[in-house]
Amino acid sequence: MQKWLFLLLLVPALSVAEPLRVFASVAPIQTFVQKVGGEHVDARVMVRPGFNPHTYDPTPQQISALAGAALYVRTGVPFELAWMQRIRAANRNMQVIDARAGIDLRAMEAHGHDEHGHEKGHQEDAHDSHDDHGHAEHAEEGEHRVTAAEQDPHVWTNPVMALQMLGAIRDKLQELAPQHAAAFKQNHDAYAKQLVDLDNELHALLDSISYRKFIVFHPAWGYFADQYTLVQVPIEQQGNRPGARALAALIDQAKHENIKVVFVQPQFDRRQARQVARAIGGAVVAVDPLAANYVANMQKVGQEFAQALQP
Ligand code: ZN
């Protein structure tokens, strides 16, 4: 009896403010945090819906809201290269984890994410290379060493990698709020099952399609393509619009390889995609890698791909 009383007295001192405030860089990761954390977590997103993670600037309100956050889950999207130092500085007690930890990152295809930061001319750009030890350590684990700026951050487009992130989020939440460890595990397991089902569903949709190559304006689908043995051909060159010559070469390649579809995402300009699609007699299809409703959106993406890549 006395022992119990002692433990009860200890609990308030150990617990942090509830619900636990957690920031994620993009909406799909926010969803993973929300799914695992449930009612015990207040999951927020840095790149708000409709905004582009390549050029995003956090609002002053978001920066001040970081003061009450226990955790930030980053994923290496370009705005973080310019902003991570200031995000950390806003709350030195906030833990930061990288959603990509343990994932063998692919290099960006003709698409330098770092270019965006420089275009924007942040004064802090000079510090970019010092930012992010997590990044650097992580890259060393990989077989092919790519620099942080060359690493493709769009890991969540592969449901199996999303599953891995979900596990990392569960572990960290359990560490931050051990009193809810059982709930986090239960929530994790329920959503993990949905992700496994999603992966199976996408295999069923995509394993038998005839054409495996697709053109995409912004190459956000590399991990998705790897998982379902598809090949993405980007229009963007090093994160920029290609010139006339590069565009003509791409159109030639597409005609030669009988590519019939150009994917675009809502956060990017569609003019060049339309131009390419017109030239190859193909279709422009909008798929969104940043939707918050992850599973339903990925099912829709799978259906769009399957439809577009069928003869
Ligand atoms: Zn991107």
mmCIF file of C-alpha atoms and ligand atoms in Angstrom:
data_model
loop_
_atom_site.group_PDB
_atom_site.id
_atom_site.type_symbol
_atom_site.label_atom_id
_atom_site.label_comp_id
_atom_site.label_asym_id
_atom_site.label_seq_id
_atom_site.Cartn_x
_atom_site.Cartn_y
_atom_site.Cartn_z
ATOM 1 C CA MET A 1 0.000 0.000 0.000
ATOM 2 C CA GLN A 2 2.719 2.437 0.966
ATOM 3 C CA LYS A 3 4.653 1.528 -2.144
ATOM 4 C CA TRP A 4 1.643 2.398 -4.308
ATOM 5 C CA LEU A 5 1.230 5.773 -2.670
ATOM 6 C CA PHE A 6 4.881 6.525 -3.288
ATOM 7 C CA LEU A 7 4.509 5.741 -6.990
ATOM 8 C CA LEU A 8 1.405 7.874 -7.317
ATOM 9 C CA LEU A 9 3.241 10.837 -5.851
ATOM 10 C CA LEU A 10 6.021 10.402 -8.364
ATOM 11 C CA VAL A 11 3.797 10.419 -11.439
ATOM 12 C CA PRO A 12 3.036 14.155 -11.692
ATOM 13 C CA ALA A 13 6.706 15.046 -11.479
ATOM 14 C CA LEU A 14 7.574 12.671 -14.320
ATOM 15 C CA SER A 15 4.846 13.580 -16.766
ATOM 16 C CA VAL A 16 5.211 16.332 -19.334
ATOM 17 C CA ALA A 17 2.470 18.689 -20.489
ATOM 18 C CA GLU A 18 -0.419 16.887 -22.121
ATOM 19 C CA PRO A 19 -1.232 16.387 -24.850
ATOM 20 C CA LEU A 20 2.324 16.148 -26.084
ATOM 21 C CA ARG A 21 2.887 18.761 -28.800
ATOM 22 C CA VAL A 22 4.715 17.289 -31.791
ATOM 23 C CA PHE A 23 5.639 19.083 -34.997
ATOM 24 C CA ALA A 24 6.169 17.244 -38.268
ATOM 25 C CA SER A 25 7.618 18.847 -41.369
ATOM 26 C CA VAL A 26 4.994 17.588 -43.857
ATOM 27 C CA ALA A 27 1.357 16.440 -43.604
ATOM 28 C CA PRO A 28 1.840 12.684 -44.183
ATOM 29 C CA ILE A 29 4.333 12.542 -41.285
ATOM 30 C CA GLN A 30 1.928 14.592 -39.147
ATOM 31 C CA THR A 31 -0.665 11.922 -39.888
ATOM 32 C CA PHE A 32 1.705 9.138 -38.751
ATOM 33 C CA VAL A 33 2.347 11.034 -35.489
ATOM 34 C CA GLN A 34 -1.399 11.571 -35.025
ATOM 35 C CA LYS A 35 -2.200 7.914 -35.694
ATOM 36 C CA VAL A 36 0.334 6.677 -33.123
ATOM 37 C CA GLY A 37 -0.200 9.441 -30.558
ATOM 38 C CA GLY A 38 -3.999 9.512 -30.657
ATOM 39 C CA GLU A 39 -5.526 11.680 -27.941
ATOM 40 C CA HIS A 40 -2.232 11.957 -26.067
ATOM 41 C CA VAL A 41 -0.547 13.949 -28.835
ATOM 42 C CA ASP A 42 -1.231 17.317 -30.441
ATOM 43 C CA ALA A 43 0.295 16.715 -33.886
ATOM 44 C CA ARG A 44 1.049 19.815 -35.936
ATOM 45 C CA VAL A 45 2.532 20.376 -39.353
ATOM 46 C CA MET A 46 5.101 22.903 -40.502
ATOM 47 C CA VAL A 47 4.367 22.957 -44.259
ATOM 48 C CA ARG A 48 0.683 23.832 -44.278
ATOM 49 C CA PRO A 49 -1.687 22.333 -46.887
ATOM 50 C CA GLY A 50 -1.201 23.812 -50.346
ATOM 51 C CA PHE A 51 2.308 25.079 -49.634
ATOM 52 C CA ASN A 52 5.464 23.759 -51.248
ATOM 53 C CA PRO A 53 8.069 22.119 -48.951
ATOM 54 C CA HIS A 54 10.785 23.362 -51.288
ATOM 55 C CA THR A 55 10.160 27.009 -50.679
ATOM 56 C CA TYR A 56 8.237 27.079 -47.410
ATOM 57 C CA ASP A 57 8.873 29.693 -44.736
ATOM 58 C CA PRO A 58 7.471 28.893 -41.276
ATOM 59 C CA THR A 59 5.227 31.650 -39.921
ATOM 60 C CA PRO A 60 6.220 33.582 -36.778
ATOM 61 C CA GLN A 61 3.240 31.879 -35.072
ATOM 62 C CA GLN A 62 4.628 28.461 -35.955
ATOM 63 C CA ILE A 63 8.073 29.368 -34.668
ATOM 64 C CA SER A 64 6.614 30.566 -31.367
ATOM 65 C CA ALA A 65 4.443 27.423 -31.121
ATOM 66 C CA LEU A 66 7.666 25.400 -31.191
ATOM 67 C CA ALA A 67 8.320 26.686 -27.671
ATOM 68 C CA GLY A 68 5.664 24.321 -26.325
ATOM 69 C CA ALA A 69 6.712 21.335 -28.442
ATOM 70 C CA ALA A 70 8.306 18.167 -27.068
ATOM 71 C CA LEU A 71 9.327 16.748 -30.426
ATOM 72 C CA TYR A 72 10.012 17.710 -34.032
ATOM 73 C CA VAL A 73 9.962 15.010 -36.709
ATOM 74 C CA ARG A 74 11.908 16.132 -39.732
ATOM 75 C CA THR A 75 12.266 14.435 -43.076
ATOM 76 C CA GLY A 76 14.870 16.508 -44.914
ATOM 77 C CA VAL A 77 12.559 18.461 -47.209
ATOM 78 C CA PRO A 78 14.378 21.482 -48.640
ATOM 79 C CA PHE A 79 12.941 24.218 -46.427
ATOM 80 C CA GLU A 80 14.487 22.401 -43.463
ATOM 81 C CA LEU A 81 17.967 22.886 -44.896
ATOM 82 C CA ALA A 82 17.505 26.624 -44.506
ATOM 83 C CA TRP A 83 15.382 26.568 -41.346
ATOM 84 C CA MET A 84 16.523 23.687 -39.134
ATOM 85 C CA GLN A 85 18.917 25.793 -37.084
ATOM 86 C CA ARG A 86 16.243 28.348 -36.294
ATOM 87 C CA ILE A 87 13.711 25.595 -35.555
ATOM 88 C CA ARG A 88 16.118 24.051 -33.033
ATOM 89 C CA ALA A 89 16.990 27.462 -31.600
ATOM 90 C CA ALA A 90 13.289 28.182 -30.942
ATOM 91 C CA ASN A 91 13.251 25.440 -28.294
ATOM 92 C CA ARG A 92 16.456 23.857 -27.063
ATOM 93 C CA ASN A 93 14.508 21.309 -24.996
ATOM 94 C CA MET A 94 12.606 20.008 -28.015
ATOM 95 C CA GLN A 95 13.888 16.688 -29.306
ATOM 96 C CA VAL A 96 14.402 16.303 -33.037
ATOM 97 C CA ILE A 97 14.211 12.976 -34.835
ATOM 98 C CA ASP A 98 14.735 12.293 -38.507
ATOM 99 C CA ALA A 99 11.945 10.234 -40.060
ATOM 100 C CA ARG A 100 14.490 8.873 -42.545
ATOM 101 C CA ALA A 101 16.704 7.237 -39.915
ATOM 102 C CA GLY A 102 17.592 3.686 -40.896
ATOM 103 C CA ILE A 103 16.281 4.104 -44.440
ATOM 104 C CA ASP A 104 18.701 3.648 -47.313
ATOM 105 C CA LEU A 105 18.151 6.972 -49.069
ATOM 106 C CA ARG A 106 18.134 7.296 -52.830
ATOM 107 C CA ALA A 107 19.796 10.174 -54.640
ATOM 108 C CA MET A 108 17.529 12.741 -56.262
ATOM 109 C CA GLU A 109 17.112 12.160 -59.969
ATOM 110 C CA ALA A 110 18.467 15.201 -61.780
ATOM 111 C CA HIS A 111 16.946 17.235 -59.059
ATOM 112 C CA GLY A 112 19.000 19.161 -56.531
ATOM 113 C CA HIS A 113 16.905 20.032 -53.554
ATOM 114 C CA ASP A 114 19.568 22.393 -52.233
ATOM 115 C CA GLU A 115 19.088 24.734 -55.182
ATOM 116 C CA HIS A 116 15.826 25.924 -53.700
ATOM 117 C CA GLY A 117 17.415 27.174 -50.532
ATOM 118 C CA HIS A 118 19.998 29.124 -52.434
ATOM 119 C CA GLU A 119 17.462 30.625 -54.782
ATOM 120 C CA LYS A 120 15.638 31.996 -51.823
ATOM 121 C CA GLY A 121 18.758 33.699 -50.612
ATOM 122 C CA HIS A 122 18.407 32.993 -46.927
ATOM 123 C CA GLN A 123 21.233 34.579 -45.036
ATOM 124 C CA GLU A 124 21.507 31.363 -43.082
ATOM 125 C CA ASP A 125 22.374 29.420 -46.204
ATOM 126 C CA ALA A 126 25.990 29.653 -45.244
ATOM 127 C CA HIS A 127 25.227 27.437 -42.255
ATOM 128 C CA ASP A 128 23.429 24.782 -44.235
ATOM 129 C CA SER A 129 26.411 22.496 -44.452
ATOM 130 C CA HIS A 130 26.843 22.558 -40.665
ATOM 131 C CA ASP A 131 23.221 21.781 -40.067
ATOM 132 C CA ASP A 132 22.134 18.329 -39.272
ATOM 133 C CA HIS A 133 24.471 15.892 -37.833
ATOM 134 C CA GLY A 134 21.670 13.352 -38.011
ATOM 135 C CA HIS A 135 21.746 13.665 -41.740
ATOM 136 C CA ALA A 136 25.469 13.240 -42.132
ATOM 137 C CA GLU A 137 25.724 10.269 -39.765
ATOM 138 C CA HIS A 138 22.821 8.725 -41.498
ATOM 139 C CA ALA A 139 24.266 9.044 -44.981
ATOM 140 C CA GLU A 140 27.419 7.287 -43.865
ATOM 141 C CA GLU A 141 25.373 4.225 -43.052
ATOM 142 C CA GLY A 142 24.162 3.992 -46.631
ATOM 143 C CA GLU A 143 26.048 2.048 -49.267
ATOM 144 C CA HIS A 144 26.336 4.946 -51.666
ATOM 145 C CA ARG A 145 27.355 8.113 -49.906
ATOM 146 C CA VAL A 146 25.281 11.029 -51.119
ATOM 147 C CA THR A 147 25.379 14.478 -49.579
ATOM 148 C CA ALA A 148 22.389 15.685 -47.605
ATOM 149 C CA ALA A 149 21.287 17.994 -50.402
ATOM 150 C CA GLU A 150 21.325 15.170 -52.975
ATOM 151 C CA GLN A 151 19.286 12.805 -50.836
ATOM 152 C CA ASP A 152 15.729 12.316 -51.897
ATOM 153 C CA PRO A 153 13.545 13.250 -48.884
ATOM 154 C CA HIS A 154 10.225 11.868 -50.217
ATOM 155 C CA VAL A 155 10.527 8.616 -48.225
ATOM 156 C CA TRP A 156 6.892 8.526 -47.140
ATOM 157 C CA THR A 157 5.683 7.763 -50.695
ATOM 158 C CA ASN A 158 6.689 4.136 -50.036
ATOM 159 C CA PRO A 159 4.236 2.548 -47.526
ATOM 160 C CA VAL A 160 6.904 0.117 -46.309
ATOM 161 C CA MET A 161 9.138 3.047 -45.398
ATOM 162 C CA ALA A 162 6.128 4.741 -43.818
ATOM 163 C CA LEU A 163 5.835 1.613 -41.675
ATOM 164 C CA GLN A 164 9.435 2.039 -40.579
ATOM 165 C CA MET A 165 8.797 5.702 -39.687
ATOM 166 C CA LEU A 166 5.728 4.687 -37.722
ATOM 167 C CA GLY A 167 7.904 2.420 -35.577
ATOM 168 C CA ALA A 168 10.415 5.195 -34.932
ATOM 169 C CA ILE A 169 7.594 7.569 -33.960
ATOM 170 C CA ARG A 170 6.129 4.976 -31.558
ATOM 171 C CA ASP A 171 9.527 4.423 -29.901
ATOM 172 C CA LYS A 172 10.089 8.145 -29.400
ATOM 173 C CA LEU A 173 6.573 8.827 -28.083
ATOM 174 C CA GLN A 174 6.927 5.916 -25.646
ATOM 175 C CA GLU A 175 10.160 7.451 -24.420
ATOM 176 C CA LEU A 176 8.615 10.924 -24.028
ATOM 177 C CA ALA A 177 5.370 9.742 -22.397
ATOM 178 C CA PRO A 178 5.986 6.244 -20.969
ATOM 179 C CA GLN A 179 2.654 6.366 -19.117
ATOM 180 C CA HIS A 180 0.946 5.975 -22.532
ATOM 181 C CA ALA A 181 3.316 3.350 -23.927
ATOM 182 C CA ALA A 182 0.587 0.722 -24.225
ATOM 183 C CA ALA A 183 -1.764 3.082 -26.084
ATOM 184 C CA PHE A 184 1.008 4.108 -28.481
ATOM 185 C CA LYS A 185 1.769 0.464 -29.201
ATOM 186 C CA GLN A 186 -1.885 -0.351 -29.813
ATOM 187 C CA ASN A 187 -2.383 2.672 -32.093
ATOM 188 C CA HIS A 188 0.829 1.850 -33.924
ATOM 189 C CA ASP A 189 -0.180 -1.758 -34.530
ATOM 190 C CA ALA A 190 -3.610 -0.789 -35.858
ATOM 191 C CA TYR A 191 -2.222 1.734 -38.366
ATOM 192 C CA ALA A 192 0.710 -0.533 -39.271
ATOM 193 C CA LYS A 193 -1.833 -3.107 -40.394
ATOM 194 C CA GLN A 194 -3.440 -0.509 -42.667
ATOM 195 C CA LEU A 195 -0.044 0.291 -44.175
ATOM 196 C CA VAL A 196 0.691 -3.396 -44.841
ATOM 197 C CA ASP A 197 -2.720 -3.750 -46.491
ATOM 198 C CA LEU A 198 -2.007 -0.624 -48.560
ATOM 199 C CA ASP A 199 1.300 -2.075 -49.763
ATOM 200 C CA ASN A 200 -0.408 -5.325 -50.791
ATOM 201 C CA GLU A 201 -3.149 -3.392 -52.544
ATOM 202 C CA LEU A 202 -0.627 -1.290 -54.463
ATOM 203 C CA HIS A 203 1.285 -4.401 -55.519
ATOM 204 C CA ALA A 204 -1.947 -5.928 -56.769
ATOM 205 C CA LEU A 205 -2.727 -2.759 -58.735
ATOM 206 C CA LEU A 206 0.718 -2.163 -60.189
ATOM 207 C CA ASP A 207 2.583 -5.481 -60.520
ATOM 208 C CA SER A 208 0.958 -6.411 -63.809
ATOM 209 C CA ILE A 209 0.745 -3.099 -65.677
ATOM 210 C CA SER A 210 2.310 -2.930 -69.130
ATOM 211 C CA TYR A 211 4.246 0.349 -69.068
ATOM 212 C CA ARG A 212 6.576 0.895 -66.141
ATOM 213 C CA LYS A 213 7.939 4.347 -67.002
ATOM 214 C CA PHE A 214 6.239 7.604 -66.239
ATOM 215 C CA ILE A 215 7.149 11.275 -66.547
ATOM 216 C CA VAL A 216 6.710 13.499 -63.531
ATOM 217 C CA PHE A 217 7.295 17.228 -63.204
ATOM 218 C CA HIS A 218 8.771 17.103 -59.702
ATOM 219 C CA PRO A 219 10.389 13.718 -58.894
ATOM 220 C CA ALA A 220 8.639 13.031 -55.588
ATOM 221 C CA TRP A 221 7.809 9.391 -56.417
ATOM 222 C CA GLY A 222 11.231 7.725 -56.417
ATOM 223 C CA TYR A 223 10.668 5.511 -53.360
ATOM 224 C CA PHE A 224 7.184 4.650 -54.574
ATOM 225 C CA ALA A 225 8.622 3.750 -57.998
ATOM 226 C CA ASP A 226 11.339 1.580 -56.420
ATOM 227 C CA GLN A 227 8.795 -0.307 -54.333
ATOM 228 C CA TYR A 228 6.552 -1.145 -57.314
ATOM 229 C CA THR A 229 9.323 -1.495 -59.943
ATOM 230 C CA LEU A 230 8.316 1.626 -61.829
ATOM 231 C CA VAL A 231 10.685 4.210 -63.293
ATOM 232 C CA GLN A 232 10.169 7.940 -62.875
ATOM 233 C CA VAL A 233 11.544 10.335 -65.488
ATOM 234 C CA PRO A 234 11.619 13.897 -64.096
ATOM 235 C CA ILE A 235 10.965 17.074 -66.086
ATOM 236 C CA GLU A 236 12.717 19.225 -63.482
ATOM 237 C CA GLN A 237 16.468 19.472 -63.791
ATOM 238 C CA GLN A 238 18.305 20.089 -60.499
ATOM 239 C CA GLY A 239 15.085 21.443 -59.085
ATOM 240 C CA ASN A 240 14.634 23.913 -61.929
ATOM 241 C CA ARG A 241 12.560 24.071 -65.071
ATOM 242 C CA PRO A 242 14.521 22.620 -67.971
ATOM 243 C CA GLY A 243 15.526 24.776 -70.937
ATOM 244 C CA ALA A 244 14.119 24.253 -74.432
ATOM 245 C CA ARG A 245 16.829 21.800 -75.438
ATOM 246 C CA ALA A 246 16.458 19.572 -72.366
ATOM 247 C CA LEU A 247 12.706 19.639 -72.776
ATOM 248 C CA ALA A 248 12.956 18.616 -76.439
ATOM 249 C CA ALA A 249 15.275 15.737 -75.471
ATOM 250 C CA LEU A 250 12.798 14.579 -72.846
ATOM 251 C CA ILE A 251 9.945 14.676 -75.365
ATOM 252 C CA ASP A 252 12.036 12.617 -77.805
ATOM 253 C CA GLN A 253 12.783 10.070 -75.093
ATOM 254 C CA ALA A 254 9.113 9.873 -74.133
ATOM 255 C CA LYS A 255 8.029 9.297 -77.743
ATOM 256 C CA HIS A 256 10.753 6.710 -78.227
ATOM 257 C CA GLU A 257 9.817 4.847 -75.047
ATOM 258 C CA ASN A 258 6.097 5.243 -75.613
ATOM 259 C CA ILE A 259 5.504 7.075 -72.311
ATOM 260 C CA LYS A 260 1.897 8.250 -72.197
ATOM 261 C CA VAL A 261 1.425 10.066 -68.944
ATOM 262 C CA VAL A 262 2.868 13.079 -67.145
ATOM 263 C CA PHE A 263 2.234 13.348 -63.432
ATOM 264 C CA VAL A 264 2.053 16.678 -61.661
ATOM 265 C CA GLN A 265 1.493 17.624 -58.036
ATOM 266 C CA PRO A 266 -0.736 20.510 -56.952
ATOM 267 C CA GLN A 267 2.080 22.470 -55.300
ATOM 268 C CA PHE A 268 3.994 22.894 -58.565
ATOM 269 C CA ASP A 269 3.378 24.749 -61.818
ATOM 270 C CA ARG A 270 1.789 22.591 -64.536
ATOM 271 C CA ARG A 271 2.688 24.490 -67.709
ATOM 272 C CA GLN A 272 5.710 22.440 -68.747
ATOM 273 C CA ALA A 273 3.964 19.208 -67.856
ATOM 274 C CA ARG A 274 1.077 20.167 -70.163
ATOM 275 C CA GLN A 275 3.568 21.079 -72.893
ATOM 276 C CA VAL A 276 5.276 17.673 -72.645
ATOM 277 C CA ALA A 277 1.945 15.826 -72.497
ATOM 278 C CA ARG A 278 0.709 17.650 -75.614
ATOM 279 C CA ALA A 279 3.881 16.840 -77.505
ATOM 280 C CA ILE A 280 3.665 13.107 -76.729
ATOM 281 C CA GLY A 281 -0.118 12.890 -77.058
ATOM 282 C CA GLY A 282 -0.318 11.881 -73.427
ATOM 283 C CA ALA A 283 -2.317 12.891 -70.377
ATOM 284 C CA VAL A 284 -1.533 15.103 -67.403
ATOM 285 C CA VAL A 285 -2.532 13.408 -64.164
ATOM 286 C CA ALA A 286 -2.448 15.132 -60.772
ATOM 287 C CA VAL A 287 -1.233 13.044 -57.838
ATOM 288 C CA ASP A 288 -0.439 14.573 -54.469
ATOM 289 C CA PRO A 289 2.478 13.256 -52.391
ATOM 290 C CA LEU A 290 1.626 15.647 -49.544
ATOM 291 C CA ALA A 291 -1.974 14.757 -48.727
ATOM 292 C CA ALA A 292 -2.708 14.355 -45.015
ATOM 293 C CA ASN A 293 -5.159 11.512 -45.611
ATOM 294 C CA TYR A 294 -2.296 9.139 -46.310
ATOM 295 C CA VAL A 295 -3.858 5.717 -46.897
ATOM 296 C CA ALA A 296 -6.869 6.900 -48.919
ATOM 297 C CA ASN A 297 -4.658 9.220 -50.959
ATOM 298 C CA MET A 298 -2.119 6.489 -51.732
ATOM 299 C CA GLN A 299 -4.915 4.154 -52.813
ATOM 300 C CA LYS A 300 -6.069 6.891 -55.194
ATOM 301 C CA VAL A 301 -2.492 7.413 -56.410
ATOM 302 C CA GLY A 302 -2.173 3.666 -57.064
ATOM 303 C CA GLN A 303 -5.371 3.697 -59.084
ATOM 304 C CA GLU A 304 -4.262 6.766 -61.080
ATOM 305 C CA PHE A 305 -0.920 5.113 -61.866
ATOM 306 C CA ALA A 306 -2.534 1.812 -62.801
ATOM 307 C CA GLN A 307 -5.009 3.532 -65.094
ATOM 308 C CA ALA A 308 -2.452 5.801 -66.724
ATOM 309 C CA LEU A 309 0.161 3.109 -67.298
ATOM 310 C CA GLN A 310 -2.239 0.618 -68.851
ATOM 311 C CA PRO A 311 -2.132 0.547 -72.670
HETATM 312 ZN ZN ZN B 1 9.980 17.473 -53.302
#
